[in-house]
Amino acid sequence: MIELIIIYYWLFIIMEKAASIDAFIAQYPLGVQKIMQQVRKTILRAAPEAEECINYGIPSFKYHGNLVHFSAFEKHIGFYPGAAGIEKFKDEIAKYKWAKGSVQFPLDKPIPYALVKKITAFRVKQNEVKALAKKKKPANSKK
């Protein structure tokens, strides 16, 4: 719980409200900016049709709904693929600090860009299946 309070404080009180991912990234030190830009490029390689936006106050990507989000903190990059993205790759993220919908990649270790790409590609497929199912559902049916 304390971690959520710190994240909230950092994102919504200390950090300036950014209108774009570029503006968001520009608020960080140069070394962190380079890592964040690489995370961004990695996500876009896995999801070239994704729409970039700021959602929840952090860089976000939408493709048939919420796809993934990321941010940077003092000692790590936070990557937020949602609970399904974490569950599917729990063995590969086991060496990192993680929670139900997030994983932390330490800034003092190599960022696993290939893993970010795999998780994002999984989320793309997941959202495509959901979108297709939604299209097939008759308009007059109830949930």
XYZ file of C-alpha atoms in Angstrom, residues 54-138:
85
model
C -0.983 9.517 -21.633
C -3.325 7.480 -19.461
C -3.219 7.246 -15.669
C -0.612 10.012 -15.928
C 1.952 7.769 -17.676
C 2.890 6.699 -21.227
C 0.223 4.313 -22.451
C -0.709 2.399 -25.562
C -4.200 1.521 -26.742
C -5.144 -1.107 -29.276
C -8.722 -2.372 -29.096
C -8.671 -1.017 -25.552
C -5.929 -0.667 -22.965
C -2.747 -2.434 -24.065
C 0.302 -1.591 -21.907
C 1.755 1.315 -19.922
C 5.219 2.185 -18.637
C 6.982 4.744 -16.511
C 10.297 5.392 -14.808
C 11.090 5.770 -11.159
C 14.248 6.427 -9.189
C 15.540 2.859 -9.454
C 13.383 1.058 -11.995
C 11.223 1.084 -15.104
C 7.654 0.112 -14.318
C 5.937 -1.897 -17.047
C 2.192 -2.441 -16.762
C 0.732 -5.078 -19.100
C -2.181 -5.942 -16.827
C -2.790 -9.110 -14.860
C -3.023 -11.448 -17.872
C 0.316 -10.235 -19.240
C 1.994 -10.871 -15.903
C 0.358 -14.273 -15.399
C 1.310 -15.536 -18.873
C 4.997 -14.654 -18.388
C 5.330 -15.220 -14.634
C 8.255 -17.621 -15.056
C 10.189 -15.110 -17.171
C 9.528 -12.209 -14.790
C 10.194 -14.221 -11.629
C 13.631 -12.634 -11.173
C 12.096 -9.139 -11.083
C 9.890 -7.468 -8.518
C 6.337 -7.860 -9.780
C 2.707 -7.625 -8.731
C -0.630 -8.627 -10.241
C -0.446 -6.222 -13.214
C 3.071 -4.800 -13.136
C 6.744 -5.618 -13.221
C 9.763 -3.527 -12.214
C 12.946 -3.637 -14.286
C 15.890 -2.224 -12.278
C 17.705 0.648 -13.967
C 21.075 -0.745 -12.874
C 20.535 -3.974 -14.862
C 19.945 -4.515 -18.594
C 16.306 -3.897 -19.496
C 14.778 -7.078 -21.003
C 13.474 -5.451 -24.185
C 12.803 -8.849 -25.812
C 10.529 -9.728 -22.884
C 8.726 -6.367 -23.147
C 8.144 -7.136 -26.837
C 6.838 -10.655 -26.115
C 4.475 -9.465 -23.414
C 3.196 -6.630 -25.614
C 2.659 -9.010 -28.558
C 0.685 -11.300 -26.248
C -1.476 -8.371 -25.146
C -2.062 -7.385 -28.801
C -3.374 -10.876 -29.578
C -5.450 -10.892 -26.407
C -7.086 -7.571 -27.306
C -7.704 -8.691 -30.898
C -9.534 -11.805 -29.673
C -11.659 -9.665 -27.325
C -12.458 -7.191 -30.121
C -13.433 -10.002 -32.503
C -15.677 -11.600 -29.888
C -17.317 -8.245 -29.261
C -17.998 -7.795 -32.994
C -19.573 -11.251 -33.267
C -21.868 -10.655 -30.308
C -25.403 -9.733 -31.486
